[in-house]
Amino acid sequence: MPVECGLKESAPQPAPLPAPEQPRRIPLCAPELSGNEAHYLNEAIASGWVSYLGPFVDRFEASLKNYLGSAHALAVASGTAALHLALRVAGVRAGDEVLVSTMTFIAPANAISYLGAHPLFVDCEARYAQIDVARIVEFLERDCVRRDGQTVNRQTGRRVSAILPVHVLGHPVDMDPLLAVAAKHALPVIEDATEALGARYRGRAVGTLGDIGCFSFNGNKLITAGGGGMLVTENAAFAQRARHLSTQAKTDPIEYTHDEVGYNYRLTNIQAAVGLAQAERLAEFVAAKRAIAARYAGGLQSVPGVSVMTEAPWAESAFWMYTITLDPARFGLDRRQLHQRLSGQGIDTRPLWQPLHCSKAHAGAACLGGKAAERLYETSLSLPCSVGLQPSDQDRVMAAVAGICPA
Ligand SMILES: *Cc1c(COP(=O)(O)O)cnc(C)c1O
């Protein structure tokens, strides 16, 4: 099943010429830190609680639990750490295979590799860029066998031990059919909801639909703690074990005894102070992202060769990263050329991620399909969409995109 990656590595592009008179740059996705961030940060420092114990850690966890309606939340050092812990407590072991999106930032696949397990990549559907659930169903039903209560990949003989869908760009995966096939095969589902905090699937908060949900508070995410992550679950045993592993699996705080190999993965009180201030504005930030998306859709949908981002019938997207898709024949430029032209006008943009079945980091890994992800990678570009993006700046972006279109 190893696939031939159809993508060629692109030659490095020459740097764009600086415009004679540089207008103010519009960043792709900058954080908005004008609330209680500095205030809480000062409070944390004054209190002397700077490390991984402290009231802001507890308050940040409580705030996310409350927002999501989940039973347990564990604040950790990064989204990647949350994914690593989630896979481990869900029972993924060395030599297993884990189904994961190929069209995603690399972190979830790396977390699978940390455990000595193998990512088994899954293509996306072309419309919303989300993992193609039909391919997962087809694989589990047709290419796997049940053996001793386990699901085994017929071709590799390896145990398939989890499904890790990534809600990319802020838009939810079609979870109901995914959860149904996972239940049928007794596979745990770990949601990578790092890009989709605030998104809803059929009214339910993304990240609370599977067995464990993972969030990130990196600087470009919907809310930031400078860096950080959160693991949420309804399963008390999972929550307890994740908490234990995140503090080096310490069993006695005085004697420093440990009962297994753990990690130093807790979030600090300093980071949580910033995270809590951001969480207070979560609803406002989601509304801002949705308003930006609606404005882009209205302004760009009539530009020949540009497809705007839409929402699936099941989705209320958080529109974390606003992304257009180009038909170069109609638009007149491909996404690399558009990126360069906009950069020359002081507008930051970014392509989607190289599909992971094409990445050297995971060379040799198998992929179910892959062509839709490759096509999307070649044709998509993310536009400035900071929560604080001013309408006048957004107008500048839209005018630049439309003005570049020669038609
Ligand atoms: C941001 C992100 C993560 C986690 O990133 P960290 O920098 O480790 O917090 C994981 N998965 C996806 C898809 C992401 O976009």
Short mmCIF file of C-alpha atoms and ligand atoms in Angstrom, two decimals:
data_model
loop_
_atom_site.label_atom_id
_atom_site.label_comp_id
_atom_site.label_asym_id
_atom_site.label_seq_id
_atom_site.Cartn_x
_atom_site.Cartn_y
_atom_site.Cartn_z
CA MET A 1 0.00 0.00 0.00
CA PRO A 2 2.93 2.47 0.13
CA VAL A 3 1.98 5.24 -2.25
CA GLU A 4 3.96 7.17 -4.76
CA CYS A 5 3.86 10.77 -3.79
CA GLY A 6 2.83 12.74 -6.85
CA LEU A 7 4.36 16.00 -5.66
CA LYS A 8 7.70 17.36 -6.73
CA GLU A 9 9.78 19.42 -4.35
CA SER A 10 9.45 23.00 -5.55
CA ALA A 11 12.57 24.97 -6.36
CA PRO A 12 13.28 27.76 -3.88
CA GLN A 13 11.57 30.94 -5.04
CA PRO A 14 13.55 34.15 -5.46
CA ALA A 15 12.77 36.73 -2.80
CA PRO A 16 10.20 39.31 -3.95
CA LEU A 17 11.56 42.74 -4.78
CA PRO A 18 10.80 45.28 -2.05
CA ALA A 19 8.11 47.71 -3.09
CA PRO A 20 9.39 51.28 -3.46
CA GLU A 21 7.16 52.51 -0.67
CA GLN A 22 6.38 49.71 1.81
CA PRO A 23 2.87 49.89 3.25
CA ARG A 24 2.37 48.48 6.77
CA ARG A 25 2.63 44.66 6.63
CA ILE A 26 -0.51 42.71 7.30
CA PRO A 27 0.48 39.58 9.25
CA LEU A 28 -1.09 36.20 8.59
CA CYS A 29 -2.38 35.45 12.08
CA ALA A 30 -1.15 37.57 14.98
CA PRO A 31 -2.28 37.18 18.59
CA GLU A 32 -4.60 39.69 20.28
CA LEU A 33 -3.27 40.37 23.79
CA SER A 34 -5.14 43.48 24.88
CA GLY A 35 -7.24 41.94 27.69
CA ASN A 36 -6.13 40.80 31.15
CA GLU A 37 -2.90 39.13 29.92
CA ALA A 38 -0.39 41.58 31.41
CA HIS A 39 -2.44 41.99 34.58
CA TYR A 40 -2.63 38.22 35.29
CA LEU A 41 1.02 37.77 34.33
CA ASN A 42 2.06 40.36 36.91
CA GLU A 43 -0.18 38.68 39.45
CA ALA A 44 1.46 35.29 38.78
CA ILE A 45 4.93 36.76 39.19
CA ALA A 46 4.02 38.66 42.34
CA SER A 47 2.55 35.49 43.85
CA GLY A 48 5.79 33.56 43.37
CA TRP A 49 3.87 30.74 41.65
CA VAL A 50 5.70 30.58 38.36
CA SER A 51 6.07 26.88 37.65
CA TYR A 52 3.57 24.11 37.01
CA LEU A 53 1.62 24.50 40.24
CA GLY A 54 -0.48 27.58 40.84
CA PRO A 55 -3.95 29.04 40.76
CA PHE A 56 -3.84 30.12 37.11
CA VAL A 57 -3.25 26.54 35.96
CA ASP A 58 -6.36 25.43 37.86
CA ARG A 59 -8.40 28.39 36.64
CA PHE A 60 -7.32 27.90 33.02
CA GLU A 61 -8.27 24.22 33.16
CA ALA A 62 -11.63 25.09 34.76
CA SER A 63 -12.31 27.74 32.16
CA LEU A 64 -11.75 25.37 29.21
CA LYS A 65 -13.79 22.62 30.90
CA ASN A 66 -16.60 25.06 31.38
CA TYR A 67 -16.45 26.36 27.80
CA LEU A 68 -16.34 22.88 26.27
CA GLY A 69 -18.60 21.15 28.77
CA SER A 70 -16.04 18.38 29.32
CA ALA A 71 -15.54 16.48 32.56
CA HIS A 72 -11.73 16.62 32.77
CA ALA A 73 -9.02 18.94 31.46
CA LEU A 74 -5.25 18.78 31.83
CA ALA A 75 -3.10 21.78 30.91
CA VAL A 76 0.17 20.71 29.28
CA ALA A 77 3.29 22.20 27.72
CA SER A 78 2.12 22.04 24.07
CA GLY A 79 -0.48 20.63 21.75
CA THR A 80 2.06 18.04 20.65
CA ALA A 81 2.53 16.96 24.28
CA ALA A 82 -1.25 16.60 24.63
CA LEU A 83 -1.34 14.36 21.55
CA HIS A 84 1.59 12.26 22.78
CA LEU A 85 -0.06 11.73 26.18
CA ALA A 86 -3.45 11.04 24.59
CA LEU A 87 -2.07 8.33 22.33
CA ARG A 88 -0.20 6.72 25.19
CA VAL A 89 -3.13 6.64 27.63
CA ALA A 90 -5.42 5.39 24.84
CA GLY A 91 -3.18 2.32 24.61
CA VAL A 92 -1.16 2.93 21.44
CA ARG A 93 2.04 0.87 21.57
CA ALA A 94 5.20 0.44 19.53
CA GLY A 95 4.54 -1.36 16.26
CA ASP A 96 0.85 -0.33 16.07
CA GLU A 97 -0.73 1.65 13.26
CA VAL A 98 -2.77 4.80 13.85
CA LEU A 99 -5.05 6.30 11.20
CA VAL A 100 -4.32 10.03 10.87
CA SER A 101 -4.94 12.87 8.39
CA THR A 102 -2.27 13.45 5.73
CA MET A 103 -3.41 17.06 5.14
CA THR A 104 -2.34 18.54 8.46
CA PHE A 105 0.47 20.18 10.36
CA ILE A 106 2.96 17.42 11.20
CA ALA A 107 2.55 17.31 15.02
CA PRO A 108 0.00 14.45 15.29
CA ALA A 109 2.05 12.15 13.04
CA ASN A 110 5.17 12.93 15.05
CA ALA A 111 3.35 12.10 18.29
CA ILE A 112 2.47 8.70 16.81
CA SER A 113 6.13 8.16 15.94
CA TYR A 114 7.30 9.11 19.46
CA LEU A 115 5.58 5.92 20.66
CA GLY A 116 7.23 3.77 18.01
CA ALA A 117 3.89 3.38 16.25
CA HIS A 118 3.28 3.94 12.52
CA PRO A 119 1.10 6.70 11.10
CA LEU A 120 -1.27 5.33 8.45
CA PHE A 121 -2.19 8.46 6.52
CA VAL A 122 -5.65 9.15 5.17
CA ASP A 123 -6.47 11.54 2.32
CA CYS A 124 -8.81 14.48 2.79
CA GLU A 125 -12.08 15.13 1.01
CA ALA A 126 -11.67 17.95 -1.51
CA ARG A 127 -14.46 20.22 -0.31
CA TYR A 128 -13.59 21.04 3.31
CA ALA A 129 -10.02 19.61 3.46
CA GLN A 130 -10.99 17.26 6.33
CA ILE A 131 -10.00 13.61 6.72
CA ASP A 132 -11.96 11.43 4.27
CA VAL A 133 -14.08 9.31 6.60
CA ALA A 134 -15.29 7.10 3.73
CA ARG A 135 -11.71 5.91 3.22
CA ILE A 136 -11.40 5.00 6.91
CA VAL A 137 -14.63 3.01 6.76
CA GLU A 138 -13.53 1.26 3.58
CA PHE A 139 -10.10 0.40 5.05
CA LEU A 140 -11.44 -0.96 8.34
CA GLU A 141 -14.22 -2.95 6.67
CA ARG A 142 -12.30 -4.28 3.69
CA ASP A 143 -8.58 -4.29 4.49
CA CYS A 144 -8.59 -5.29 8.18
CA VAL A 145 -9.44 -8.48 10.05
CA ARG A 146 -10.59 -8.95 13.64
CA ARG A 147 -8.16 -11.18 15.50
CA ASP A 148 -8.29 -11.85 19.28
CA GLY A 149 -10.53 -8.83 19.73
CA GLN A 150 -8.10 -6.60 17.85
CA THR A 151 -8.21 -4.91 14.46
CA VAL A 152 -5.32 -6.02 12.26
CA ASN A 153 -4.22 -4.53 8.94
CA ARG A 154 -4.40 -7.51 6.58
CA GLN A 155 -1.49 -6.28 4.48
CA THR A 156 1.04 -5.36 7.19
CA GLY A 157 -0.14 -7.70 9.95
CA ARG A 158 0.05 -4.81 12.39
CA ARG A 159 -2.53 -3.93 14.99
CA VAL A 160 -4.55 -0.78 14.23
CA SER A 161 -4.98 0.82 17.65
CA ALA A 162 -6.50 4.29 17.26
CA ILE A 163 -7.95 6.91 14.91
CA LEU A 164 -6.59 10.47 15.09
CA PRO A 165 -8.71 12.85 12.99
CA VAL A 166 -7.45 16.43 12.75
CA HIS A 167 -10.07 19.19 12.47
CA VAL A 168 -7.96 21.31 10.13
CA LEU A 169 -8.27 25.07 9.59
CA GLY A 170 -10.95 25.35 12.27
CA HIS A 171 -13.53 23.22 10.45
CA PRO A 172 -14.91 20.03 12.01
CA VAL A 173 -14.42 16.55 10.57
CA ASP A 174 -17.63 14.61 9.83
CA MET A 175 -17.50 12.83 13.19
CA ASP A 176 -20.69 10.71 13.39
CA PRO A 177 -19.72 8.13 10.73
CA LEU A 178 -16.16 8.14 12.05
CA LEU A 179 -17.31 7.49 15.63
CA ALA A 180 -19.67 4.75 14.40
CA VAL A 181 -16.95 2.80 12.59
CA ALA A 182 -14.52 3.35 15.50
CA ALA A 183 -17.07 1.92 17.96
CA LYS A 184 -17.66 -1.06 15.71
CA HIS A 185 -13.93 -1.86 15.76
CA ALA A 186 -13.45 -0.81 19.42
CA LEU A 187 -10.90 1.82 18.39
CA PRO A 188 -10.29 4.89 20.55
CA VAL A 189 -10.70 8.24 18.79
CA ILE A 190 -8.30 11.05 19.64
CA GLU A 191 -9.35 14.40 18.22
CA ASP A 192 -6.65 16.83 17.21
CA ALA A 193 -8.75 19.93 17.84
CA THR A 194 -5.73 22.24 18.06
CA GLU A 195 -6.97 24.32 15.12
CA ALA A 196 -10.64 24.11 15.94
CA LEU A 197 -11.19 25.46 19.44
CA GLY A 198 -14.63 27.06 19.31
CA ALA A 199 -15.88 24.96 16.38
CA ARG A 200 -19.06 22.88 16.68
CA TYR A 201 -20.15 19.65 15.06
CA ARG A 202 -23.94 19.33 14.92
CA GLY A 203 -24.07 21.68 17.90
CA ARG A 204 -21.48 19.80 19.98
CA ALA A 205 -18.07 21.25 20.89
CA VAL A 206 -15.24 19.86 18.78
CA GLY A 207 -12.69 18.08 21.00
CA THR A 208 -15.38 16.50 23.20
CA LEU A 209 -16.72 14.04 20.62
CA GLY A 210 -14.07 11.32 20.71
CA ASP A 211 -12.36 9.65 23.68
CA ILE A 212 -9.78 12.40 24.13
CA GLY A 213 -9.51 15.90 22.63
CA CYS A 214 -6.29 17.91 22.25
CA PHE A 215 -5.87 21.69 22.01
CA SER A 216 -2.88 23.99 21.42
CA PHE A 217 -2.09 27.50 22.69
CA ASN A 218 0.79 28.24 20.38
CA GLY A 219 1.09 31.89 19.30
CA ASN A 220 -0.91 31.53 16.09
CA LYS A 221 -3.80 29.50 17.51
CA LEU A 222 -7.23 30.95 18.34
CA ILE A 223 -6.10 31.64 21.91
CA THR A 224 -2.49 31.55 23.06
CA ALA A 225 -0.52 31.05 26.27
CA GLY A 226 2.75 31.79 24.48
CA GLY A 227 2.86 28.02 24.12
CA GLY A 228 0.87 25.26 25.69
CA GLY A 229 -1.84 22.66 25.22
CA MET A 230 -4.83 21.03 26.86
CA LEU A 231 -6.07 17.47 26.95
CA VAL A 232 -9.79 17.00 27.62
CA THR A 233 -11.75 13.81 28.18
CA GLU A 234 -14.88 12.36 29.77
CA ASN A 235 -12.89 9.34 30.92
CA ALA A 236 -11.67 9.76 34.53
CA ALA A 237 -9.09 6.97 34.23
CA PHE A 238 -7.58 8.54 31.08
CA ALA A 239 -7.46 11.95 32.78
CA GLN A 240 -5.79 10.60 35.89
CA ARG A 241 -3.19 8.60 33.97
CA ALA A 242 -2.40 11.55 31.67
CA ARG A 243 -1.90 13.81 34.70
CA HIS A 244 0.36 11.23 36.32
CA LEU A 245 2.48 10.77 33.17
CA SER A 246 2.74 14.54 32.66
CA THR A 247 4.62 14.94 35.98
CA GLN A 248 7.26 12.20 35.46
CA ALA A 249 4.86 9.57 36.88
CA LYS A 250 5.80 10.63 40.40
CA THR A 251 4.16 8.51 43.11
CA ASP A 252 5.48 10.30 46.18
CA PRO A 253 6.18 14.04 46.35
CA ILE A 254 8.55 13.65 49.32
CA GLU A 255 10.46 10.51 48.46
CA TYR A 256 10.48 11.17 44.68
CA THR A 257 9.54 7.66 43.67
CA HIS A 258 8.11 6.89 40.22
CA ASP A 259 6.18 3.90 38.93
CA GLU A 260 6.82 4.26 35.19
CA VAL A 261 8.60 6.43 32.64
CA GLY A 262 6.74 9.74 32.38
CA TYR A 263 7.32 13.19 30.94
CA ASN A 264 7.77 16.77 32.09
CA TYR A 265 4.72 18.03 30.22
CA ARG A 266 2.84 20.41 32.55
CA LEU A 267 1.96 23.98 31.65
CA THR A 268 3.43 26.67 33.92
CA ASN A 269 1.41 29.13 36.00
CA ILE A 270 3.02 31.98 34.03
CA GLN A 271 1.72 30.56 30.75
CA ALA A 272 -1.67 29.75 32.27
CA ALA A 273 -2.03 33.38 33.40
CA VAL A 274 -1.88 34.47 29.76
CA GLY A 275 -4.03 31.51 28.68
CA LEU A 276 -6.77 32.37 31.15
CA ALA A 277 -6.93 35.99 30.00
CA GLN A 278 -7.26 34.72 26.42
CA ALA A 279 -9.91 32.17 27.35
CA GLU A 280 -12.03 34.97 28.81
CA ARG A 281 -12.35 36.32 25.25
CA LEU A 282 -12.90 33.04 23.45
CA ALA A 283 -16.47 33.69 22.33
CA GLU A 284 -15.50 37.15 21.08
CA PHE A 285 -12.53 35.69 19.12
CA VAL A 286 -14.66 33.00 17.47
CA ALA A 287 -17.20 35.64 16.44
CA ALA A 288 -14.38 37.77 14.98
CA LYS A 289 -13.01 34.82 12.95
CA ARG A 290 -16.47 34.04 11.62
CA ALA A 291 -17.05 37.66 10.65
CA ILE A 292 -13.70 37.77 8.81
CA ALA A 293 -14.62 34.57 6.95
CA ALA A 294 -18.03 35.93 5.95
CA ARG A 295 -16.43 39.13 4.65
CA TYR A 296 -13.83 37.25 2.63
CA ALA A 297 -16.49 34.97 1.16
CA GLY A 298 -18.61 37.96 0.16
CA GLY A 299 -15.70 39.88 -1.32
CA LEU A 300 -13.86 37.11 -3.15
CA GLN A 301 -16.46 34.64 -4.35
CA SER A 302 -16.99 36.53 -7.60
CA VAL A 303 -13.26 36.66 -8.43
CA PRO A 304 -12.72 34.28 -11.37
CA GLY A 305 -10.66 31.23 -10.39
CA VAL A 306 -10.98 31.77 -6.62
CA SER A 307 -12.93 29.33 -4.45
CA VAL A 308 -13.79 30.62 -1.01
CA MET A 309 -14.02 28.59 2.18
CA THR A 310 -17.42 27.16 3.04
CA GLU A 311 -18.98 25.25 5.92
CA ALA A 312 -20.34 21.73 5.73
CA PRO A 313 -23.98 21.15 6.72
CA TRP A 314 -22.75 19.59 9.99
CA ALA A 315 -20.34 22.38 10.80
CA GLU A 316 -20.04 25.59 12.67
CA SER A 317 -16.44 26.39 11.80
CA ALA A 318 -14.11 28.48 13.94
CA PHE A 319 -12.42 29.59 10.66
CA TRP A 320 -9.04 29.53 12.37
CA MET A 321 -7.07 29.94 9.13
CA TYR A 322 -8.95 31.46 6.21
CA THR A 323 -7.90 29.66 3.04
CA ILE A 324 -8.80 30.14 -0.61
CA THR A 325 -8.28 27.67 -3.45
CA LEU A 326 -7.11 28.84 -6.87
CA ASP A 327 -7.77 27.57 -10.36
CA PRO A 328 -4.61 28.98 -11.99
CA ALA A 329 -6.06 28.67 -15.51
CA ARG A 330 -8.90 31.02 -14.61
CA PHE A 331 -7.16 33.13 -11.99
CA GLY A 332 -4.05 33.72 -14.07
CA LEU A 333 -1.54 32.90 -11.32
CA ASP A 334 -0.77 29.85 -9.23
CA ARG A 335 -0.63 30.01 -5.45
CA ARG A 336 3.15 30.44 -5.36
CA GLN A 337 2.94 33.44 -7.68
CA LEU A 338 0.04 34.93 -5.74
CA HIS A 339 1.95 34.47 -2.48
CA GLN A 340 4.89 36.39 -3.94
CA ARG A 341 2.82 39.19 -5.42
CA LEU A 342 0.95 39.72 -2.16
CA SER A 343 4.17 39.59 -0.19
CA GLY A 344 5.48 42.38 -2.42
CA GLN A 345 2.44 44.41 -1.37
CA GLY A 346 3.08 43.82 2.34
CA ILE A 347 0.51 41.05 2.74
CA ASP A 348 1.56 37.81 4.45
CA THR A 349 0.04 34.57 3.19
CA ARG A 350 0.94 30.89 3.53
CA PRO A 351 0.28 27.67 1.64
CA LEU A 352 -1.21 24.63 3.38
CA TRP A 353 1.13 21.93 4.71
CA GLN A 354 2.99 19.52 2.49
CA PRO A 355 0.85 16.37 2.74
CA LEU A 356 2.54 14.10 5.26
CA HIS A 357 2.73 11.09 2.92
CA CYS A 358 5.06 13.32 0.86
CA SER A 359 7.18 14.36 3.86
CA LYS A 360 10.72 13.09 4.35
CA ALA A 361 9.95 12.98 8.07
CA HIS A 362 7.53 10.10 7.48
CA ALA A 363 9.07 8.52 4.38
CA GLY A 364 7.78 5.03 3.75
CA ALA A 365 4.49 5.49 5.58
CA ALA A 366 1.39 4.29 3.76
CA CYS A 367 -1.51 6.51 2.72
CA LEU A 368 -5.13 5.71 1.85
CA GLY A 369 -5.46 7.83 -1.30
CA GLY A 370 -3.58 11.12 -1.18
CA LYS A 371 -4.33 12.89 -4.45
CA ALA A 372 -6.92 15.27 -3.01
CA ALA A 373 -4.42 16.45 -0.39
CA GLU A 374 -1.71 16.90 -3.03
CA ARG A 375 -4.05 18.95 -5.21
CA LEU A 376 -5.12 21.11 -2.29
CA TYR A 377 -1.50 21.71 -1.32
CA GLU A 378 -0.76 22.92 -4.85
CA THR A 379 -3.78 25.21 -5.12
CA SER A 380 -4.48 26.71 -1.69
CA LEU A 381 -3.33 29.84 0.07
CA SER A 382 -4.22 31.11 3.55
CA LEU A 383 -4.96 34.84 3.84
CA PRO A 384 -4.45 37.23 6.77
CA CYS A 385 -7.05 36.41 9.40
CA SER A 386 -5.86 37.69 12.78
CA VAL A 387 -8.67 38.09 15.29
CA GLY A 388 -7.80 41.81 15.33
CA LEU A 389 -7.74 42.20 11.51
CA GLN A 390 -9.18 45.63 10.70
CA PRO A 391 -11.86 45.85 7.97
CA SER A 392 -9.69 48.38 6.13
CA ASP A 393 -6.78 45.90 6.11
CA GLN A 394 -9.07 43.11 4.96
CA ASP A 395 -10.29 45.37 2.15
CA ARG A 396 -6.67 45.89 1.15
CA VAL A 397 -6.16 42.10 1.00
CA MET A 398 -9.29 41.56 -1.07
CA ALA A 399 -8.49 44.40 -3.44
CA ALA A 400 -5.00 43.00 -3.90
CA VAL A 401 -6.28 39.50 -4.69
CA ALA A 402 -8.98 40.81 -7.05
CA GLY A 403 -6.62 43.33 -8.63
CA ILE A 404 -4.05 40.67 -9.35
CA CYS A 405 -6.66 38.65 -11.18
CA PRO A 406 -6.20 39.75 -14.80
CA ALA A 407 -9.74 38.83 -15.87
C1 LIG B 1 -0.66 23.67 16.21
C2 LIG B 1 -0.97 22.26 15.97
C3 LIG B 1 -0.60 21.25 16.91
C4 LIG B 1 0.12 21.47 18.19
O1 LIG B 1 1.11 22.37 18.16
P1 LIG B 1 2.00 22.81 19.40
O2 LIG B 1 2.87 23.83 18.78
O3 LIG B 1 2.73 21.59 19.87
O4 LIG B 1 1.13 23.37 20.47
C5 LIG B 1 -0.98 19.95 16.63
N1 LIG B 1 -1.67 19.64 15.53
C6 LIG B 1 -2.03 20.57 14.63
C7 LIG B 1 -2.85 20.14 13.45
C8 LIG B 1 -1.68 21.91 14.80
O5 LIG B 1 -2.04 22.81 13.88
#
